[in-house]
mmCIF file of C-alpha atoms in Angstrom:
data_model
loop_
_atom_site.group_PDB
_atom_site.id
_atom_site.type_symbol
_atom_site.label_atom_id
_atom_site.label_comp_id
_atom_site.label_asym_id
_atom_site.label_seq_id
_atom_site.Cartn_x
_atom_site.Cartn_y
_atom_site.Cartn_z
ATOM 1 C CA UNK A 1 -3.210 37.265 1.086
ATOM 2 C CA UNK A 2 0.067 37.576 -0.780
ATOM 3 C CA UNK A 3 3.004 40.181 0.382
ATOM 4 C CA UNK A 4 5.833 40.682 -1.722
ATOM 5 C CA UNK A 5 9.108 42.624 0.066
ATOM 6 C CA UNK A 6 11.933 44.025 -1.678
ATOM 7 C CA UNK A 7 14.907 45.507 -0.722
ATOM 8 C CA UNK A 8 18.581 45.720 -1.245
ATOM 9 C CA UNK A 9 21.148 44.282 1.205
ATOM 10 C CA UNK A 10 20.834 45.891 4.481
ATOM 11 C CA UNK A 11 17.755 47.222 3.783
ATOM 12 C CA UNK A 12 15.707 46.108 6.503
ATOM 13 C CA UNK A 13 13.437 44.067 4.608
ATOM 14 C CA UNK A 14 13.870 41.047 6.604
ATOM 15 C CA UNK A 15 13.003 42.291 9.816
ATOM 16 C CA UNK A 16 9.858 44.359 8.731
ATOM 17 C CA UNK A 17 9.155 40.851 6.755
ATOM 18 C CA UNK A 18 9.170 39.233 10.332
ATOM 19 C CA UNK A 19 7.277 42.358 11.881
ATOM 20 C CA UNK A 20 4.164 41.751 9.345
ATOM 21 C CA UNK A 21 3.909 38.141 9.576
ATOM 22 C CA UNK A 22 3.719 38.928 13.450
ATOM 23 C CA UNK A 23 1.359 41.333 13.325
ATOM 24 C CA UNK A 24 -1.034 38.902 11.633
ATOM 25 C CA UNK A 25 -1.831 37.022 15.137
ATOM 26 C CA UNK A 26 -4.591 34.533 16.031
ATOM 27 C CA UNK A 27 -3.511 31.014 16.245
ATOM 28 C CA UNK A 28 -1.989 29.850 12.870
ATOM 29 C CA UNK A 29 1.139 28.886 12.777
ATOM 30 C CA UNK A 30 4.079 30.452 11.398
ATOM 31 C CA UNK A 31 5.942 28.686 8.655
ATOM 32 C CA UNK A 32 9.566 30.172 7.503
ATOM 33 C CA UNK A 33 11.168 28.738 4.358
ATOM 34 C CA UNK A 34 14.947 29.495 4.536
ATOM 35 C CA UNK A 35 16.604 29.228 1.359
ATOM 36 C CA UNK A 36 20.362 29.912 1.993
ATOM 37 C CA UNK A 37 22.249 27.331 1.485
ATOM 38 C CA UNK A 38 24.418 26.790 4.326
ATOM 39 C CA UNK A 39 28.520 26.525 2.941
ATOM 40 C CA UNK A 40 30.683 26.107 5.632
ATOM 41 C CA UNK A 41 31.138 26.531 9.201
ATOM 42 C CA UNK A 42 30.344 30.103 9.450
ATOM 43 C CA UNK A 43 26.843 30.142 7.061
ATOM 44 C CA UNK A 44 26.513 26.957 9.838
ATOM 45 C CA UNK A 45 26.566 29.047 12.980
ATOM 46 C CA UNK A 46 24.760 32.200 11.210
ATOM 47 C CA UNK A 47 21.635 30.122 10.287
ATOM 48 C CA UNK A 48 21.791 28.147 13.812
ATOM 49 C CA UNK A 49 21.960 31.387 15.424
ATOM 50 C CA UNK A 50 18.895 32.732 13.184
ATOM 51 C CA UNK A 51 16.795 29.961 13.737
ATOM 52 C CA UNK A 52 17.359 30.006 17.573
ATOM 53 C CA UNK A 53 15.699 33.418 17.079
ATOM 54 C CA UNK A 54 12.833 32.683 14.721
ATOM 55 C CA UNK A 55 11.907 29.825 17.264
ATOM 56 C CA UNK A 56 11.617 33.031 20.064
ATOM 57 C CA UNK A 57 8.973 34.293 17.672
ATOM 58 C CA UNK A 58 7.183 31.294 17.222
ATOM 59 C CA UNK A 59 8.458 30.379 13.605
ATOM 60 C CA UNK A 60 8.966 26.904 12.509
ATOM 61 C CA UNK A 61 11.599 26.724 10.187
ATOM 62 C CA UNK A 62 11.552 24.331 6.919
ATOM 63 C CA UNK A 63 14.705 24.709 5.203
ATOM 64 C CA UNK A 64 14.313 24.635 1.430
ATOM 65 C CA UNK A 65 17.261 25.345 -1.049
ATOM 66 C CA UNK A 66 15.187 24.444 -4.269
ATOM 67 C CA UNK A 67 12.336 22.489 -5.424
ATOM 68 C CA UNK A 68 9.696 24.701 -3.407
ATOM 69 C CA UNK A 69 6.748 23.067 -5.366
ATOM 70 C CA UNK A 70 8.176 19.837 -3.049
ATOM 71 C CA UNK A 71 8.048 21.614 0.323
ATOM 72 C CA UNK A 72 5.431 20.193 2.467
ATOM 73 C CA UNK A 73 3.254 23.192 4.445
ATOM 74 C CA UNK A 74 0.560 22.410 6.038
ATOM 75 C CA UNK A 75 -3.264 24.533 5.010
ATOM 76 C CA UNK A 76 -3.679 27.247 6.789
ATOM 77 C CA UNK A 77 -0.428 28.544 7.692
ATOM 78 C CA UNK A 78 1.476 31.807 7.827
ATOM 79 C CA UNK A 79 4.389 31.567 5.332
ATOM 80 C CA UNK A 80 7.558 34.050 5.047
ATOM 81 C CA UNK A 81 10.250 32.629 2.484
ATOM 82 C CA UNK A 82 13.317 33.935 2.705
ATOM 83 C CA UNK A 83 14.801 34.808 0.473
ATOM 84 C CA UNK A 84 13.791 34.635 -3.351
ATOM 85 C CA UNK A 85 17.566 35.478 -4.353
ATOM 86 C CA UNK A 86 19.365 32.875 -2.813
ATOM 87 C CA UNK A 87 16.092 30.142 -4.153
ATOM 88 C CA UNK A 88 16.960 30.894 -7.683
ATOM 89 C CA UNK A 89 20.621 31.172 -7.645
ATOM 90 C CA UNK A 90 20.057 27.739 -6.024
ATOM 91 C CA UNK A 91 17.883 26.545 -8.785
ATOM 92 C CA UNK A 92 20.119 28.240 -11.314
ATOM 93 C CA UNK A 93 23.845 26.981 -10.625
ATOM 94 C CA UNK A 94 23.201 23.781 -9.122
ATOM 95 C CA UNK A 95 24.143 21.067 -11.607
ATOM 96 C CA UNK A 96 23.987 23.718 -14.301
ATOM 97 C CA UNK A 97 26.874 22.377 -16.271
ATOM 98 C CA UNK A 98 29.364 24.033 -18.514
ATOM 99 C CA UNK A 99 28.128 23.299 -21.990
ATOM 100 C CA UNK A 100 25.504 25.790 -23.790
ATOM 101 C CA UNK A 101 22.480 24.214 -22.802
ATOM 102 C CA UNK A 102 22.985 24.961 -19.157
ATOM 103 C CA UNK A 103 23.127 28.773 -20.866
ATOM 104 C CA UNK A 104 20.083 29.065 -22.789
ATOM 105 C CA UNK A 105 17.101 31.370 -22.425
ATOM 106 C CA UNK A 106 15.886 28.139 -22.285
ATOM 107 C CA UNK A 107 17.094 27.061 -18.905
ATOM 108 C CA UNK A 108 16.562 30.562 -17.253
ATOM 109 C CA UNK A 109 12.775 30.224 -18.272
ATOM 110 C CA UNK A 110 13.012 27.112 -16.981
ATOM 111 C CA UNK A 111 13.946 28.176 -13.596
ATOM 112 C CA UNK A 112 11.411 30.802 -13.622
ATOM 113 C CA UNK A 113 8.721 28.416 -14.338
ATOM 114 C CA UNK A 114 9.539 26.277 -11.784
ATOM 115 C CA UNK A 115 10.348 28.633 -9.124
ATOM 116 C CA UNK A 116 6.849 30.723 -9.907
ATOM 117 C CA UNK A 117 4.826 27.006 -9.858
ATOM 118 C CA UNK A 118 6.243 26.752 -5.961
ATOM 119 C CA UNK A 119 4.826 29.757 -5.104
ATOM 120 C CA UNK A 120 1.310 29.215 -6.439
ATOM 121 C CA UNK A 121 1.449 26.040 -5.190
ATOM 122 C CA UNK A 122 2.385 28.135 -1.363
ATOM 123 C CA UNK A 123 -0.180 30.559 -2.041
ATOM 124 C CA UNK A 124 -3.065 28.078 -2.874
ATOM 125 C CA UNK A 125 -2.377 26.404 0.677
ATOM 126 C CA UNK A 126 -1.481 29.001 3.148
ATOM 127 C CA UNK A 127 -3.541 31.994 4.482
ATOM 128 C CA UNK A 128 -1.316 34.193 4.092
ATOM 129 C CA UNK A 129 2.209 34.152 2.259
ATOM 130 C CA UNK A 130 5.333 36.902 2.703
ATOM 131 C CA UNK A 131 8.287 36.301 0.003
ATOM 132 C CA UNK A 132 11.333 38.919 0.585
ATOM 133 C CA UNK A 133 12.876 39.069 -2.880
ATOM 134 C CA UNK A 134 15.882 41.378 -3.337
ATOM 135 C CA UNK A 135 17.042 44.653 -5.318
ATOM 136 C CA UNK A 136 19.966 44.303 -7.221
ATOM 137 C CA UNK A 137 19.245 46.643 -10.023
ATOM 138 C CA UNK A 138 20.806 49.605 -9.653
ATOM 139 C CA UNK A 139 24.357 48.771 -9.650
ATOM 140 C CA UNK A 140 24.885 51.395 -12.194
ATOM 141 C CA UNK A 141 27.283 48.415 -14.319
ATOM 142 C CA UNK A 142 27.550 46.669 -17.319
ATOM 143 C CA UNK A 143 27.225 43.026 -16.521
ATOM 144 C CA UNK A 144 27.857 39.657 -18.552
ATOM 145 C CA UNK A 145 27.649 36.403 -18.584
ATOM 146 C CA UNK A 146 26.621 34.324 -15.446
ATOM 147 C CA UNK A 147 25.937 37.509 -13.368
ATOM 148 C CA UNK A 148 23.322 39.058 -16.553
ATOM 149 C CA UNK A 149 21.593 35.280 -16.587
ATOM 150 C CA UNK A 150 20.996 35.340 -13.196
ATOM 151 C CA UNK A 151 19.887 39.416 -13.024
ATOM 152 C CA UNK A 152 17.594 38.407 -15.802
ATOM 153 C CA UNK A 153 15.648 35.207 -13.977
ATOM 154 C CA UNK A 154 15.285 37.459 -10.752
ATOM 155 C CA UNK A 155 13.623 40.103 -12.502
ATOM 156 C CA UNK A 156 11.536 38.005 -14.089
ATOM 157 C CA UNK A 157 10.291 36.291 -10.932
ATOM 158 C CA UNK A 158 10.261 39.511 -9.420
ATOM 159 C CA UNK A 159 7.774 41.430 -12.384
ATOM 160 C CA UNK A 160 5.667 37.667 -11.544
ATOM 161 C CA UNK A 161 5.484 37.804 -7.835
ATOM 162 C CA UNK A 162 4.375 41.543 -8.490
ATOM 163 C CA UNK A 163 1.771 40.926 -10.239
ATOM 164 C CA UNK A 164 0.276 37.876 -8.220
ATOM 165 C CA UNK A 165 1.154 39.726 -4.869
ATOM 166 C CA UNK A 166 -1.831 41.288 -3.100
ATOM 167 C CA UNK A 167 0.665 43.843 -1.678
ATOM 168 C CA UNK A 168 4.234 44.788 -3.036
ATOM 169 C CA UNK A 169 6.192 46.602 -0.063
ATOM 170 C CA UNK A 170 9.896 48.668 -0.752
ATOM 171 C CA UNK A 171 12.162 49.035 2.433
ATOM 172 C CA UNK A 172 14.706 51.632 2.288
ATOM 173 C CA UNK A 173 16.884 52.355 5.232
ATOM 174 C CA UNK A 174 14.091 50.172 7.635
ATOM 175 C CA UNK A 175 11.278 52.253 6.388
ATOM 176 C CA UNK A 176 8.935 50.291 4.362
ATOM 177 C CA UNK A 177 7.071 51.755 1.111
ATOM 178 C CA UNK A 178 3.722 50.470 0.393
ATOM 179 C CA UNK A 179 4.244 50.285 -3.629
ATOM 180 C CA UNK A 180 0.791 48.641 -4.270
ATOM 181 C CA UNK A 181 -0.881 51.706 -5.279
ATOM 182 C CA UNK A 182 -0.936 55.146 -6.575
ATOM 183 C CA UNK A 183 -3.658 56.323 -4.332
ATOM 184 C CA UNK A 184 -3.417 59.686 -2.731
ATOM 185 C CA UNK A 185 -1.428 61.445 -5.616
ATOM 186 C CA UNK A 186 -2.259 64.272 -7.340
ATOM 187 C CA UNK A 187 -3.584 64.628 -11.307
ATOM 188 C CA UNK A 188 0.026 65.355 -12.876
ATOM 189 C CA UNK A 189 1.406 62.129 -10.437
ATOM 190 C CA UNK A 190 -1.287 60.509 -11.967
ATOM 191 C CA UNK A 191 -0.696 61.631 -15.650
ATOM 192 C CA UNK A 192 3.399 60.239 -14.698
ATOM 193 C CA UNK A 193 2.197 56.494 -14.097
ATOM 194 C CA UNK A 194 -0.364 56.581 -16.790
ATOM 195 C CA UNK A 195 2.721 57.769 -19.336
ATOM 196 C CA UNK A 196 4.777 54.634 -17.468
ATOM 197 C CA UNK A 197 2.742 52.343 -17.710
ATOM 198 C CA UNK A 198 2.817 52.653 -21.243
ATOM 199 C CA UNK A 199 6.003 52.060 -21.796
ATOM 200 C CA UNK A 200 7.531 48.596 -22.734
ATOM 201 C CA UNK A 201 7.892 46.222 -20.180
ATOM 202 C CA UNK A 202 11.411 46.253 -20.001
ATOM 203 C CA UNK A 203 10.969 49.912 -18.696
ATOM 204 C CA UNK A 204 7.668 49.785 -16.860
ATOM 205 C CA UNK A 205 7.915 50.910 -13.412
ATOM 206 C CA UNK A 206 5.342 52.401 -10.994
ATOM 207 C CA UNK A 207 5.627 55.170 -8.471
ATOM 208 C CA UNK A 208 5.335 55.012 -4.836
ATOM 209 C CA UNK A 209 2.535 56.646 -2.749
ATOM 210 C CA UNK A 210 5.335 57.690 -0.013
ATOM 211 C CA UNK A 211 7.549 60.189 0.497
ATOM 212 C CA UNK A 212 6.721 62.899 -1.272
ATOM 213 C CA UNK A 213 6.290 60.730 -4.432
ATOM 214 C CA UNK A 214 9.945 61.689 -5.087
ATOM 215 C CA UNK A 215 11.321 58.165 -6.269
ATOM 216 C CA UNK A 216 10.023 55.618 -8.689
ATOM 217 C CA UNK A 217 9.841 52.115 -7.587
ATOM 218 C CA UNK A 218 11.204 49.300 -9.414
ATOM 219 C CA UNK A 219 7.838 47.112 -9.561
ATOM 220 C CA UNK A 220 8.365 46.202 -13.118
ATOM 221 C CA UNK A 221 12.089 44.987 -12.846
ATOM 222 C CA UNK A 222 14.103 46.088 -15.863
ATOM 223 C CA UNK A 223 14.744 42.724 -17.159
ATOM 224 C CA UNK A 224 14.580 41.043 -20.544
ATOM 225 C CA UNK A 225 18.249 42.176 -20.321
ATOM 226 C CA UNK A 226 20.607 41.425 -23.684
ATOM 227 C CA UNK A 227 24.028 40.194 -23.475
ATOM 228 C CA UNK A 228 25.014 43.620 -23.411
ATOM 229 C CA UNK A 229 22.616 45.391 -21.244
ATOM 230 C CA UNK A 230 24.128 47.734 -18.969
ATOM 231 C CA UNK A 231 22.223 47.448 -15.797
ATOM 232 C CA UNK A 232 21.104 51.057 -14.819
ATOM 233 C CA UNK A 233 18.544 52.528 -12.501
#
């Protein structure tokens, strides 16, 4: 069973991320991947203080900043990694290098690939695997350079993990949004999705079964961004 969570900062996607791999129970054990790098003193205390709470819960920690087809996890786990934003600006700017090749669609599908091998390689060994990923799409901006490479490689591991997730959850304000589906809604919510989904992938989105069906849900990340994309919701 694979959970995808997305959110934007504050969200609350972390904590309902926690809640579900909780409410699992039985005996496994709980695996947490922490991918923030720790940069000075402060990040220090902040992810001491964080672990000292996951261990409460009964979460082993494995700290992994990059290479997560490397990360040892035993079969049979529960896995949350947290979270798939700071993993691939890891992957991205580390050793990246100033000349052009470190630029390249090349390099961000690169990253993708590599990032996206990790996961199936998590989701072949544990029972059950929870990846919070993060929102960052709506800014409403025109964006360039470093910033546009790395909105691009999120998206696209974001429109991946969608696809291979057995369940894609929204948090808004702490209230989660099961985005998996479009069960429950009417014929004309119906005839909306159908008319999405046949739009081009860089538009693609799919609507949520929750609240009303008032807002769309960015499943399909608008990515394959150009150099001039303005980044809109």
């Amino acid at each position: 069973m694979f959970t995808l969570v997305i959110g934007g900062s504050a969200s609350g996607k972390s904590e309902y991320a926690e809640r579900l791999v909780l409410s699992l129970g039985g005996s496994r054990r709980r695996i947490y991947i922490a991918a923030m790098e720790p940069f000075g003193a402060e990040a220090r205390e902040r992810i001491a203080r964080h672990q000292a709470m996951r261990r409460d819960r009964g979460f082993e920690t494995v700290e992994c900043y990059r290479d997560l087809h490397r990360a040892v996890i035993p079969a049979g786990v529960s896995v949350l990694l947290e979270d798939m934003g700071n993993l691939a600006a890891n992957e991205m700017f580390e050793n990246a290098g100033t000349g052009a090749e470190a630029r390249t669609r090349q390099r961000e599908e690169a990253v993708v690939g590599k990032i996206l091998q990790g996961v199936d390689g998590l989701q072949a060994r544990c029972s059950h695997l929870t990846i919070v990923t993060n929102e960052i799409f709506s800014g409403g901006r025109a964006y360039a350079g470093e910033t546009l490479r790395y909105l691009r490689v999120l998206a696209a591991i974001n429109r991946a993990l969608a696809e291979r997730a057995d369940r894609v959850v929204e948090v808004e304000c702490g209230i989660p949004c099961d985005a998996s589906g479009i069960q429950g809604m009417g014929p004309e919510m119906h005839r909306i999705v159908e008319n999405l989904r046949k739009t081009p992938a860089v538009e693609r989105q799919t609507m949520a079964p929750c609240a009303g069906h008032r807002r769309i849900v960015h499943l399909q990340q608008k990515a394959c961004f150009r150099e001039e994309a303005t980044v809109n919701d």
